[in-house]
């Protein structure tokens, strides 16, 4: 791996095949573990404060920008598209393998968000390495908020996939991203070309891959390590006129998340955050503190 200064101050990055691995440029002296952060759809790694939080607890931090995302986006790519959730599992595995070379003796934890958490759940059930001690799923994409018309359209997806696999089947602005950004009064400063308020149109391939991943979980997984599945206590519409836009999940269906957690096996447990937003790490101060308190208790348990 060849590391070079990253676009994010105080970090460095290295390309590994289709992915980019990012880490702070000043390593910890004696870390007790390493964590890999995995982003979601219309997303990439930009949360320096998240890295600081883990490192303050003696955990070396790495993040991966998945293929067709953020730093890994190449000319001609349709951002975030995939034909199978296993592609993202391969990206997680590549990052984990690289971290293992760098830290052969450290236990590993994976912290994954949204679509990345959906991929991580299936990856850990299928391919968990022996040094993985736990996985944290931050608002996993276990279900989307959909209208009756949306659900009706899904019935034609297998046919559409055969005749027009690259067709755009959903296109709408990302109101959540707009309000999350500092320009919209939110807490986050990110590159709006890589996490865009305009939204990323979803193609047949991506939607079909997500539907198949949901079916995998519905059939039952056996995650072999402790899994903390965190979600907001409520969800609501992703619209400008939603008065609770800054205190609920406006992306995933939190009821679907709650229903599917038992399908992950006996090692999965739920953490419900009152007034949390989709990325629980970027909620307002009280729910953010509640999320990190739950994560810290989980880390203390699995790394003891």
PDB file of C-alpha atoms in Angstrom, residues 1 9 13 32 75 77 80 85 108-109 114 119 129 134 148 174 180 238-239 267 271 280 287 301:
ATOM      1  CA  UNK A   1       0.000   0.000   0.000  1.00  0.00           C
ATOM      2  CA  UNK A   9      -6.861  17.160   6.979  1.00  0.00           C
ATOM      3  CA  UNK A  13      -5.380   7.344   1.978  1.00  0.00           C
ATOM      4  CA  UNK A  32      -6.100  -2.229  21.930  1.00  0.00           C
ATOM      5  CA  UNK A  75     -14.793   8.103 -14.713  1.00  0.00           C
ATOM      6  CA  UNK A  77     -19.026   4.955 -12.865  1.00  0.00           C
ATOM      7  CA  UNK A  80     -22.877   3.443  -5.679  1.00  0.00           C
ATOM      8  CA  UNK A  85     -24.580  -7.019  -2.216  1.00  0.00           C
ATOM      9  CA  UNK A 108     -11.190  -6.046  14.869  1.00  0.00           C
ATOM     10  CA  UNK A 109     -14.586  -4.342  15.119  1.00  0.00           C
ATOM     11  CA  UNK A 114     -27.097   2.121   6.198  1.00  0.00           C
ATOM     12  CA  UNK A 119     -23.656  -5.441   3.345  1.00  0.00           C
ATOM     13  CA  UNK A 129     -12.614 -13.622  10.194  1.00  0.00           C
ATOM     14  CA  UNK A 134     -18.061  -7.563  17.016  1.00  0.00           C
ATOM     15  CA  UNK A 148     -48.060   1.400  -2.096  1.00  0.00           C
ATOM     16  CA  UNK A 174     -31.807  13.759  -0.834  1.00  0.00           C
ATOM     17  CA  UNK A 180     -27.371  17.340   7.328  1.00  0.00           C
ATOM     18  CA  UNK A 238     -38.057  12.741   3.803  1.00  0.00           C
ATOM     19  CA  UNK A 239     -39.749  16.046   3.003  1.00  0.00           C
ATOM     20  CA  UNK A 267     -25.855 -12.753  18.982  1.00  0.00           C
ATOM     21  CA  UNK A 271     -30.148  -0.263  20.608  1.00  0.00           C
ATOM     22  CA  UNK A 280     -27.021   8.218  14.554  1.00  0.00           C
ATOM     23  CA  UNK A 287     -29.353  11.131  20.998  1.00  0.00           C
ATOM     24  CA  UNK A 301     -17.826  -5.991  26.449  1.00  0.00           C
TER      25      UNK A 301
END
